[in-house]
Protein backbone atom coordinates (compact mmCIF):
# COMPACT_ATOMS: atom_id res chain seq x y z
CA UNK A 1 0.00 0.00 0.00
CA UNK A 2 1.15 3.49 -0.76
CA UNK A 3 -0.21 6.83 0.24
CA UNK A 4 -1.12 9.10 -2.65
CA UNK A 5 -2.19 12.70 -2.37
CA UNK A 6 -3.50 14.89 -5.16
CA UNK A 7 -5.20 18.10 -4.14
CA UNK A 8 -5.35 21.71 -5.18
CA UNK A 9 -5.35 24.38 -2.50
CA UNK A 10 -6.20 28.02 -3.16
CA UNK A 11 -5.75 30.46 -0.30
CA UNK A 12 -6.45 34.13 0.25
CA UNK A 13 -5.03 35.84 3.32
CA UNK A 14 -5.54 39.42 4.51
CA UNK A 15 -4.09 41.00 7.66
CA UNK A 16 -4.52 44.61 8.79
CA UNK A 17 -3.26 46.51 11.84
CA UNK A 18 -3.90 50.00 13.13
CA UNK A 19 -2.43 51.19 16.38
CA UNK A 20 -2.03 54.34 18.38
CA UNK A 21 -0.61 55.24 21.77
CA UNK A 22 -3.77 54.05 23.54
CA UNK A 23 -5.38 51.50 21.22
CA UNK A 24 -4.72 48.69 18.78
CA UNK A 25 -6.91 47.09 16.13
CA UNK A 26 -6.03 43.90 14.30
CA UNK A 27 -8.03 42.17 11.58
CA UNK A 28 -7.21 38.88 9.90
CA UNK A 29 -9.18 37.00 7.22
CA UNK A 30 -8.27 33.73 5.56
CA UNK A 31 -10.16 31.78 2.89
CA UNK A 32 -9.09 28.31 1.80
CA UNK A 33 -10.55 26.28 -1.05
CA UNK A 34 -9.26 22.71 -1.14
CA UNK A 35 -10.16 20.34 -3.97
CA UNK A 36 -9.25 16.71 -3.26
CA UNK A 37 -8.90 15.04 -6.66
CA UNK A 38 -8.61 11.52 -5.24
CA UNK A 39 -11.37 11.62 -2.62
CA UNK A 40 -13.98 14.26 -3.53
CA UNK A 41 -15.75 14.20 -0.10
CA UNK A 42 -12.44 15.42 1.36
CA UNK A 43 -12.80 18.72 -0.51
CA UNK A 44 -13.83 21.78 1.49
CA UNK A 45 -13.94 25.55 1.76
CA UNK A 46 -12.99 27.26 5.00
CA UNK A 47 -13.14 30.83 6.19
CA UNK A 48 -11.61 32.39 9.29
CA UNK A 49 -12.09 35.94 10.49
CA UNK A 50 -10.43 37.36 13.58
CA UNK A 51 -10.87 40.88 15.00
CA UNK A 52 -8.91 42.03 18.06
CA UNK A 53 -9.30 45.48 19.63
CA UNK A 54 -7.79 46.93 22.78
CA UNK A 55 -8.01 50.40 24.24
CA UNK A 56 -6.60 52.13 27.31
CA UNK A 57 -8.87 54.89 28.56
CA UNK A 58 -9.93 56.87 31.63
CA UNK A 59 -8.55 60.00 33.24
CA UNK A 60 -5.17 58.37 33.90
CA UNK A 61 -5.49 55.55 31.34
CA UNK A 62 -6.32 53.29 34.30
CA UNK A 63 -8.92 51.30 32.37
CA UNK A 64 -8.36 48.78 29.60
CA UNK A 65 -10.90 47.18 27.29
CA UNK A 66 -9.96 44.10 25.26
CA UNK A 67 -12.28 42.58 22.68
CA UNK A 68 -11.83 39.58 20.40
CA UNK A 69 -14.29 38.28 17.83
CA UNK A 70 -13.50 35.11 15.92
CA UNK A 71 -15.60 33.34 13.29
CA UNK A 72 -14.62 30.14 11.51
CA UNK A 73 -16.62 28.06 9.10
CA UNK A 74 -15.95 25.03 6.97
CA UNK A 75 -18.18 23.67 4.21
CA UNK A 76 -17.81 20.17 2.89
CA UNK A 77 -18.76 16.68 3.99
CA UNK A 78 -18.63 17.78 7.65
CA UNK A 79 -19.78 21.40 7.78
CA UNK A 80 -19.19 23.35 10.97
CA UNK A 81 -19.14 26.97 12.09
CA UNK A 82 -17.76 28.50 15.28
CA UNK A 83 -18.28 31.99 16.67
CA UNK A 84 -16.57 33.33 19.77
CA UNK A 85 -16.74 36.76 21.36
CA UNK A 86 -14.50 37.68 24.30
CA UNK A 87 -14.78 40.93 26.24
CA UNK A 88 -12.54 41.98 29.13
CA UNK A 89 -12.57 45.24 31.08
CA UNK A 90 -9.78 45.89 33.60
CA UNK A 91 -9.89 48.84 35.99
CA UNK A 92 -7.15 50.01 38.34
CA UNK A 93 -9.24 51.98 40.84
CA UNK A 94 -6.33 52.77 43.17
CA UNK A 95 -2.79 51.50 43.59
CA UNK A 96 -4.12 48.75 45.89
CA UNK A 97 -7.55 48.04 44.34
CA UNK A 98 -8.32 46.63 40.89
CA UNK A 99 -11.17 44.81 39.21
CA UNK A 100 -11.78 42.86 36.03
CA UNK A 101 -15.04 42.07 34.27
CA UNK A 102 -15.35 39.49 31.51
CA UNK A 103 -17.92 38.07 29.12
CA UNK A 104 -17.56 35.23 26.65
CA UNK A 105 -19.99 33.95 24.03
CA UNK A 106 -19.34 30.72 22.15
CA UNK A 107 -21.51 29.14 19.46
CA UNK A 108 -20.89 26.03 17.40
CA UNK A 109 -23.21 24.90 14.62
CA UNK A 110 -23.01 21.48 12.97
CA UNK A 111 -25.45 19.21 11.17
CA UNK A 112 -26.50 17.87 14.61
CA UNK A 113 -27.53 21.31 15.89
CA UNK A 114 -26.29 24.43 17.61
CA UNK A 115 -24.63 24.72 20.99
CA UNK A 116 -24.20 28.16 22.57
CA UNK A 117 -22.74 29.28 25.86
CA UNK A 118 -22.60 32.58 27.69
CA UNK A 119 -20.23 33.10 30.57
CA UNK A 120 -19.22 36.11 32.55
CA UNK A 121 -17.64 37.15 35.74
CA UNK A 122 -16.01 39.74 37.87
CA UNK A 123 -12.91 39.69 39.99
CA UNK A 124 -11.98 42.28 42.63
CA UNK A 125 -8.47 42.35 44.06
CA UNK A 126 -7.48 44.38 47.13
CA UNK A 127 -4.02 44.64 48.62
CA UNK A 128 -4.46 45.73 52.26
CA UNK A 129 -0.74 45.67 53.05
CA UNK A 130 2.25 45.03 50.83
CA UNK A 131 2.09 41.36 51.81
CA UNK A 132 -1.67 40.66 52.12
CA UNK A 133 -4.00 40.38 49.12
CA UNK A 134 -7.70 39.56 49.09
CA UNK A 135 -9.48 38.46 45.91
CA UNK A 136 -13.24 38.11 45.43
CA UNK A 137 -14.58 36.38 42.32
CA UNK A 138 -18.04 35.76 40.92
CA UNK A 139 -18.85 33.97 37.69
CA UNK A 140 -21.73 32.41 35.87
CA UNK A 141 -22.28 30.27 32.80
CA UNK A 142 -25.30 29.29 30.73
CA UNK A 143 -25.21 26.69 27.95
CA UNK A 144 -27.98 26.20 25.44
CA UNK A 145 -27.87 22.70 23.95
CA UNK A 146 -30.04 21.07 21.27
CA UNK A 147 -31.88 19.11 23.98
CA UNK A 148 -31.81 21.45 26.99
CA UNK A 149 -29.73 23.91 28.95
CA UNK A 150 -27.26 24.03 31.82
CA UNK A 151 -26.49 26.88 34.20
CA UNK A 152 -23.90 27.36 36.91
CA UNK A 153 -22.74 30.05 39.31
CA UNK A 154 -19.53 30.17 41.34
CA UNK A 155 -18.11 32.52 43.90
CA UNK A 156 -14.72 32.61 45.53
CA UNK A 157 -12.90 34.49 48.27
CA UNK A 158 -9.13 34.06 48.55
CA UNK A 159 -6.50 35.48 50.85
CA UNK A 160 -2.79 35.34 50.14
CA UNK A 161 0.18 36.36 52.23
CA UNK A 162 3.72 36.72 50.90
CA UNK A 163 6.79 37.70 52.88
CA UNK A 164 10.48 37.84 51.96
CA UNK A 165 12.86 35.99 54.19
CA UNK A 166 16.59 36.48 54.64
CA UNK A 167 19.01 34.85 52.20
CA UNK A 168 16.62 35.13 49.22
CA UNK A 169 13.91 33.13 50.92
CA UNK A 170 10.15 33.57 50.68
CA UNK A 171 7.15 32.62 52.76
CA UNK A 172 3.80 32.24 51.04
CA UNK A 173 0.43 31.19 52.42
CA UNK A 174 -3.02 31.26 50.89
CA UNK A 175 -6.53 30.43 51.96
CA UNK A 176 -9.60 30.23 49.81
Coordinates of N, CA and C in Angstrom, one line a residue:
X1 N 0.8 -1.2 0.0 CA 0.0 0.0 0.0 C 0.9 1.2 0.0
X2 N 0.4 2.2 -0.8 CA 1.2 3.5 -0.8 C 0.1 4.6 -0.6
X3 N 0.6 5.7 0.0 CA -0.2 6.8 0.2 C 0.0 7.8 -0.9
X4 N -1.2 8.2 -1.5 CA -1.1 9.1 -2.7 C -2.0 10.3 -2.3
X5 N -1.5 11.5 -2.6 CA -2.2 12.7 -2.4 C -2.2 13.5 -3.6
X6 N -3.4 14.0 -4.0 CA -3.5 14.9 -5.2 C -4.6 15.9 -4.9
X7 N -4.2 17.1 -4.4 CA -5.2 18.1 -4.1 C -4.7 19.5 -4.6
X8 N -5.7 20.3 -4.8 CA -5.4 21.7 -5.2 C -5.9 22.6 -4.1
X9 N -5.0 23.5 -3.6 CA -5.4 24.4 -2.5 C -5.2 25.8 -3.0
X10 N -6.2 26.6 -2.8 CA -6.2 28.0 -3.2 C -6.5 28.8 -1.9
X11 N -5.6 29.7 -1.5 CA -5.8 30.5 -0.3 C -5.7 32.0 -0.6
X12 N -6.5 32.7 0.2 CA -6.5 34.1 0.3 C -6.3 34.5 1.7
X13 N -5.3 35.4 2.0 CA -5.0 35.8 3.3 C -4.9 37.4 3.4
X14 N -5.6 38.0 4.4 CA -5.5 39.4 4.5 C -5.3 39.7 6.0
X15 N -4.3 40.6 6.3 CA -4.1 41.0 7.7 C -3.9 42.5 7.7
X16 N -4.6 43.2 8.7 CA -4.5 44.6 8.8 C -4.3 44.9 10.3
X17 N -3.5 46.0 10.5 CA -3.3 46.5 11.8 C -3.3 48.0 11.9
X18 N -3.9 48.6 12.9 CA -3.9 50.0 13.1 C -3.7 50.2 14.6
X19 N -2.7 51.0 15.0 CA -2.4 51.2 16.4 C -2.1 52.6 16.7
X20 N -2.4 53.0 17.9 CA -2.0 54.3 18.4 C -1.4 54.2 19.8
X21 N -1.2 55.3 20.4 CA -0.6 55.2 21.8 C -1.5 54.5 22.8
X22 N -2.8 54.6 22.6 CA -3.8 54.1 23.5 C -4.7 52.9 23.0
X23 N -4.5 52.6 21.7 CA -5.4 51.5 21.2 C -4.7 50.7 20.1
X24 N -5.2 49.5 19.9 CA -4.7 48.7 18.8 C -5.9 48.0 18.2
X25 N -5.9 47.8 16.9 CA -6.9 47.1 16.1 C -6.2 46.2 15.1
X26 N -6.6 44.9 15.2 CA -6.0 43.9 14.3 C -7.2 43.2 13.6
X27 N -7.0 42.9 12.3 CA -8.0 42.2 11.6 C -7.3 41.1 10.7
X28 N -7.8 39.9 10.7 CA -7.2 38.9 9.9 C -8.3 38.1 9.3
X29 N -8.2 37.8 8.0 CA -9.2 37.0 7.2 C -8.4 36.0 6.4
X30 N -8.9 34.8 6.4 CA -8.3 33.7 5.6 C -9.4 32.9 4.9
X31 N -9.2 32.6 3.6 CA -10.2 31.8 2.9 C -9.3 30.7 2.2
X32 N -9.8 29.4 2.4 CA -9.1 28.3 1.8 C -10.1 27.5 1.0
X33 N -9.7 27.1 -0.2 CA -10.6 26.3 -1.1 C -9.7 25.1 -1.4
X34 N -10.0 23.9 -0.9 CA -9.3 22.7 -1.1 C -10.1 21.7 -2.0
X35 N -9.5 21.3 -3.1 CA -10.2 20.3 -4.0 C -9.3 19.1 -3.9
X36 N -9.9 18.0 -3.4 CA -9.3 16.7 -3.3 C -9.6 15.9 -4.5
X37 N -8.6 15.7 -5.4 CA -8.9 15.0 -6.7 C -9.0 13.5 -6.5
X38 N -8.5 13.0 -5.4 CA -8.6 11.5 -5.2 C -9.9 11.1 -4.5
X39 N -10.2 11.9 -3.5 CA -11.4 11.6 -2.6 C -12.2 12.9 -2.5
X40 N -13.2 13.0 -3.4 CA -14.0 14.3 -3.5 C -14.6 14.7 -2.2
X41 N -15.2 13.7 -1.4 CA -15.8 14.2 -0.1 C -14.7 14.9 0.8
X42 N -13.5 14.7 0.6 CA -12.4 15.4 1.4 C -12.2 16.9 0.9
X43 N -12.9 17.3 -0.1 CA -12.8 18.7 -0.5 C -13.6 19.6 0.4
X44 N -13.1 20.9 0.6 CA -13.8 21.8 1.5 C -13.5 23.2 1.2
X45 N -14.2 24.1 1.7 CA -13.9 25.6 1.8 C -14.0 26.0 3.2
X46 N -13.0 26.8 3.6 CA -13.0 27.3 5.0 C -12.7 28.8 5.0
X47 N -13.3 29.4 6.0 CA -13.1 30.8 6.2 C -12.8 31.1 7.7
X48 N -11.9 32.0 7.9 CA -11.6 32.4 9.3 C -11.5 33.9 9.4
X49 N -12.2 34.5 10.3 CA -12.1 35.9 10.5 C -11.8 36.2 12.0
X50 N -10.8 37.1 12.2 CA -10.4 37.4 13.6 C -10.3 38.9 13.7
X51 N -10.9 39.4 14.7 CA -10.9 40.9 15.0 C -10.5 41.0 16.5
X52 N -9.4 41.8 16.7 CA -8.9 42.0 18.1 C -8.8 43.5 18.2
X53 N -9.4 44.0 19.3 CA -9.3 45.5 19.6 C -9.0 45.7 21.1
X54 N -8.1 46.6 21.4 CA -7.8 46.9 22.8 C -7.6 48.4 22.9
X55 N -8.1 48.9 24.0 CA -8.0 50.4 24.2 C -7.8 50.7 25.7
X56 N -6.8 51.6 26.0 CA -6.6 52.1 27.3 C -7.3 53.4 27.4
X57 N -8.1 53.7 28.5 CA -8.9 54.9 28.6 C -9.0 55.3 30.0
X58 N -9.7 56.4 30.3 CA -9.9 56.9 31.6 C -9.0 58.1 31.9
X59 N -9.3 58.8 33.0 CA -8.6 60.0 33.2 C -7.0 59.8 33.3
X60 N -6.6 58.7 33.8 CA -5.2 58.4 33.9 C -4.8 57.1 33.1
X61 N -5.6 56.8 32.1 CA -5.5 55.6 31.3 C -5.5 54.3 32.3
X62 N -6.3 54.4 33.3 CA -6.3 53.3 34.3 C -7.4 52.2 34.0
X63 N -7.9 52.3 32.8 CA -8.9 51.3 32.4 C -8.5 50.7 31.0
X64 N -8.7 49.4 30.9 CA -8.4 48.8 29.6 C -9.5 47.9 29.2
X65 N -9.9 48.0 27.9 CA -10.9 47.2 27.3 C -10.3 46.3 26.2
X66 N -10.5 45.0 26.3 CA -10.0 44.1 25.3 C -11.1 43.4 24.7
X67 N -11.2 43.3 23.4 CA -12.3 42.6 22.7 C -11.7 41.7 21.6
X68 N -12.2 40.5 21.5 CA -11.8 39.6 20.4 C -13.1 38.9 19.8
X69 N -13.2 38.9 18.5 CA -14.3 38.3 17.8 C -13.6 37.4 16.8
X70 N -14.1 36.1 16.8 CA -13.5 35.1 15.9 C -14.6 34.3 15.3
X71 N -14.6 34.2 14.0 CA -15.6 33.3 13.3 C -14.9 32.4 12.3
X72 N -15.2 31.1 12.4 CA -14.6 30.1 11.5 C -15.7 29.3 11.0
X73 N -15.6 29.0 9.7 CA -16.6 28.1 9.1 C -15.9 27.2 8.1
X74 N -16.5 26.0 7.9 CA -16.0 25.0 7.0 C -17.1 24.3 6.3
X75 N -17.1 24.3 5.0 CA -18.2 23.7 4.2 C -17.5 22.5 3.6
X76 N -18.3 21.4 3.5 CA -17.8 20.2 2.9 C -18.6 19.0 3.4
X77 N -18.0 17.9 3.5 CA -18.8 16.7 4.0 C -19.1 16.8 5.5
X78 N -18.3 17.6 6.2 CA -18.6 17.8 7.7 C -18.6 19.3 7.9
X79 N -19.7 19.9 7.6 CA -19.8 21.4 7.8 C -19.9 21.8 9.2
X80 N -19.2 22.9 9.6 CA -19.2 23.4 11.0 C -18.9 24.9 10.9
X81 N -19.5 25.6 11.9 CA -19.1 27.0 12.1 C -19.0 27.3 13.6
X82 N -18.0 28.1 13.9 CA -17.8 28.5 15.3 C -17.7 30.0 15.4
X83 N -18.3 30.6 16.4 CA -18.3 32.0 16.7 C -17.9 32.2 18.1
X84 N -16.9 33.0 18.4 CA -16.6 33.3 19.8 C -16.4 34.8 19.9
X85 N -16.9 35.4 21.0 CA -16.7 36.8 21.4 C -16.2 36.8 22.8
X86 N -15.1 37.5 23.0 CA -14.5 37.7 24.3 C -14.4 39.2 24.6
X87 N -14.9 39.5 25.8 CA -14.8 40.9 26.2 C -14.1 40.9 27.6
X88 N -13.2 41.9 27.8 CA -12.5 42.0 29.1 C -12.3 43.5 29.4
X89 N -12.8 43.9 30.6 CA -12.6 45.2 31.1 C -11.8 45.2 32.4
X90 N -10.6 45.8 32.4 CA -9.8 45.9 33.6 C -9.7 47.3 34.1
X91 N -9.9 47.5 35.4 CA -9.9 48.8 36.0 C -9.0 48.8 37.2
X92 N -8.0 49.8 37.2 CA -7.2 50.0 38.3 C -7.8 51.2 39.1
X93 N -8.5 50.9 40.1 CA -9.2 52.0 40.8 C -8.3 52.8 41.6
X94 N -7.4 52.1 42.4 CA -6.3 52.8 43.2 C -5.1 51.9 43.0
X95 N -4.0 52.3 43.7 CA -2.8 51.5 43.6 C -3.0 50.1 44.2
X96 N -3.9 50.0 45.2 CA -4.1 48.8 45.9 C -5.5 48.1 45.6
X97 N -6.2 48.6 44.6 CA -7.6 48.0 44.3 C -7.8 48.0 42.8
X98 N -8.1 46.8 42.3 CA -8.3 46.6 40.9 C -9.5 45.7 40.7
X99 N -10.1 45.7 39.5 CA -11.2 44.8 39.2 C -11.1 44.5 37.7
X100 N -11.6 43.3 37.4 CA -11.8 42.9 36.0 C -13.2 42.3 35.8
X101 N -13.7 42.5 34.6 CA -15.0 42.1 34.3 C -14.9 41.4 32.9
X102 N -15.5 40.2 32.8 CA -15.3 39.5 31.5 C -16.7 38.9 31.1
X103 N -16.8 38.7 29.7 CA -17.9 38.1 29.1 C -17.4 37.3 27.9
X104 N -18.0 36.1 27.8 CA -17.6 35.2 26.6 C -18.8 34.6 26.1
X105 N -18.9 34.6 24.8 CA -20.0 34.0 24.0 C -19.3 33.0 23.1
X106 N -19.8 31.7 23.1 CA -19.3 30.7 22.2 C -20.5 30.1 21.5
X107 N -20.4 29.8 20.2 CA -21.5 29.1 19.5 C -20.9 28.2 18.4
X108 N -21.3 27.0 18.4 CA -20.9 26.0 17.4 C -22.1 25.4 16.7
X109 N -22.1 25.4 15.4 CA -23.2 24.9 14.6 C -22.7 23.8 13.7
X110 N -23.3 22.6 13.8 CA -23.0 21.5 13.0 C -24.3 20.9 12.4
X111 N -24.2 19.8 11.7 CA -25.5 19.2 11.2 C -26.3 18.6 12.3
X112 N -25.7 18.4 13.5 CA -26.5 17.9 14.6 C -27.3 19.0 15.3
X113 N -26.8 20.2 15.2 CA -27.5 21.3 15.9 C -26.6 22.4 16.3
X114 N -27.1 23.3 17.1 CA -26.3 24.4 17.6 C -26.1 24.4 19.1
X115 N -24.9 24.6 19.6 CA -24.6 24.7 21.0 C -24.1 26.1 21.2
X116 N -24.7 26.8 22.2 CA -24.2 28.2 22.6 C -24.0 28.3 24.1
X117 N -23.0 29.0 24.4 CA -22.7 29.3 25.9 C -22.4 30.7 26.1
X118 N -22.9 31.2 27.2 CA -22.6 32.6 27.7 C -21.9 32.4 29.0
X119 N -20.8 33.1 29.3 CA -20.2 33.1 30.6 C -19.7 34.5 30.9
X120 N -19.7 34.8 32.1 CA -19.2 36.1 32.6 C -18.8 36.1 34.0
X121 N -18.1 37.1 34.4 CA -17.6 37.1 35.7 C -17.0 38.5 36.1
X122 N -16.7 38.6 37.4 CA -16.0 39.7 37.9 C -15.0 39.3 38.9
X123 N -14.0 40.0 39.1 CA -12.9 39.7 40.0 C -12.4 41.0 40.6
X124 N -12.4 41.1 41.9 CA -12.0 42.3 42.6 C -10.8 41.9 43.5
X125 N -9.7 42.7 43.3 CA -8.5 42.4 44.1 C -8.1 43.6 44.9
X126 N -7.9 43.3 46.2 CA -7.5 44.4 47.1 C -6.2 44.0 47.9
X127 N -5.3 44.9 47.9 CA -4.0 44.6 48.6 C -4.0 45.5 49.9
X128 N -4.3 45.0 51.0 CA -4.5 45.7 52.3 C -3.1 46.2 52.7
X129 N -2.1 45.3 52.7 CA -0.7 45.7 53.0 C 0.1 45.2 51.9
X130 N 1.4 45.5 51.9 CA 2.2 45.0 50.8 C 2.3 43.5 50.7
X131 N 2.0 42.8 51.8 CA 2.1 41.4 51.8 C 0.7 40.6 51.8
X132 N -0.4 41.3 52.0 CA -1.7 40.7 52.1 C -2.6 41.1 51.0
X133 N -3.1 40.1 50.2 CA -4.0 40.4 49.1 C -5.3 39.6 49.3
X134 N -6.4 40.2 49.1 CA -7.7 39.6 49.1 C -8.3 39.6 47.7
X135 N -8.9 38.5 47.2 CA -9.5 38.5 45.9 C -10.9 37.9 46.0
X136 N -11.8 38.6 45.5 CA -13.2 38.1 45.4 C -13.6 37.9 44.0
X137 N -14.2 36.7 43.7 CA -14.6 36.4 42.3 C -16.0 35.9 42.2
X138 N -16.7 36.3 41.2 CA -18.0 35.8 40.9 C -18.1 35.4 39.4
X139 N -18.7 34.3 39.1 CA -18.8 34.0 37.7 C -20.1 33.1 37.5
X140 N -20.6 33.2 36.3 CA -21.7 32.4 35.9 C -21.6 31.9 34.4
X141 N -22.3 30.8 34.1 CA -22.3 30.3 32.8 C -23.6 29.7 32.5
X142 N -24.0 29.9 31.2 CA -25.3 29.3 30.7 C -25.0 28.7 29.4
X143 N -25.4 27.4 29.2 CA -25.2 26.7 28.0 C -26.6 26.3 27.4
X144 N -26.8 26.6 26.1 CA -28.0 26.2 25.4 C -27.6 25.1 24.5
X145 N -28.2 23.9 24.7 CA -27.9 22.7 24.0 C -29.1 22.3 23.1
X146 N -28.9 21.5 22.1 CA -30.0 21.1 21.3 C -31.2 20.4 22.1
X147 N -30.8 19.8 23.2 CA -31.9 19.1 24.0 C -32.0 19.7 25.4
X148 N -31.6 20.9 25.7 CA -31.8 21.4 27.0 C -30.8 22.6 27.3
X149 N -30.7 22.9 28.6 CA -29.7 23.9 28.9 C -29.1 23.6 30.3
X150 N -28.0 24.2 30.5 CA -27.3 24.0 31.8 C -26.9 25.4 32.3
X151 N -26.9 25.6 33.6 CA -26.5 26.9 34.2 C -25.7 26.6 35.4
X152 N -24.7 27.5 35.7 CA -23.9 27.4 36.9 C -23.5 28.7 37.4
X153 N -23.2 28.8 38.7 CA -22.7 30.1 39.3 C -21.6 29.6 40.3
X154 N -20.6 30.4 40.4 CA -19.5 30.2 41.3 C -19.1 31.5 42.0
X155 N -18.7 31.4 43.2 CA -18.1 32.5 43.9 C -16.9 32.0 44.6
X156 N -15.9 33.0 44.8 CA -14.7 32.6 45.5 C -14.2 33.8 46.3
X157 N -13.6 33.5 47.4 CA -12.9 34.5 48.3 C -11.6 33.9 48.7
X158 N -10.5 34.6 48.3 CA -9.1 34.1 48.5 C -8.3 35.1 49.3
X159 N -7.5 34.6 50.1 CA -6.5 35.5 50.8 C -5.1 34.9 50.6
X160 N -4.2 35.8 50.3 CA -2.8 35.3 50.1 C -1.8 36.3 50.9
X161 N -0.8 35.6 51.5 CA 0.2 36.4 52.2 C 1.5 36.0 51.7
X162 N 2.4 36.9 51.4 CA 3.7 36.7 50.9 C 4.7 37.6 51.7
X163 N 5.8 37.0 52.1 CA 6.8 37.7 52.9 C 8.2 37.2 52.5
X164 N 9.1 38.2 52.3 CA 10.5 37.8 52.0 C 11.2 37.4 53.2
X165 N 12.1 36.5 53.1 CA 12.9 36.0 54.2 C 14.3 36.2 53.9
X166 N 15.2 36.3 54.9 CA 16.6 36.5 54.6 C 17.2 35.4 53.7
X167 N 18.3 35.7 53.1 CA 19.0 34.8 52.2 C 18.2 34.4 51.0
X168 N 17.4 35.4 50.4 CA 16.6 35.1 49.2 C 15.5 34.1 49.4
X169 N 15.0 34.0 50.6 CA 13.9 33.1 50.9 C 12.6 33.8 50.8
X170 N 11.5 33.0 50.8 CA 10.2 33.6 50.7 C 9.2 32.7 51.5
X171 N 8.2 33.3 52.1 CA 7.2 32.6 52.8 C 5.8 33.0 52.1
X172 N 5.1 32.0 51.7 CA 3.8 32.2 51.0 C 2.7 31.4 51.7
X173 N 1.6 31.9 51.9 CA 0.4 31.2 52.4 C -0.8 31.7 51.8
X174 N -1.8 30.8 51.5 CA -3.0 31.3 50.9 C -4.2 30.4 51.5
X175 N -5.3 31.1 51.5 CA -6.5 30.4 52.0 C -7.7 30.8 51.0
X176 N -8.5 29.9 50.6 CA -9.6 30.2 49.8 C -10.2 29.0 49.1

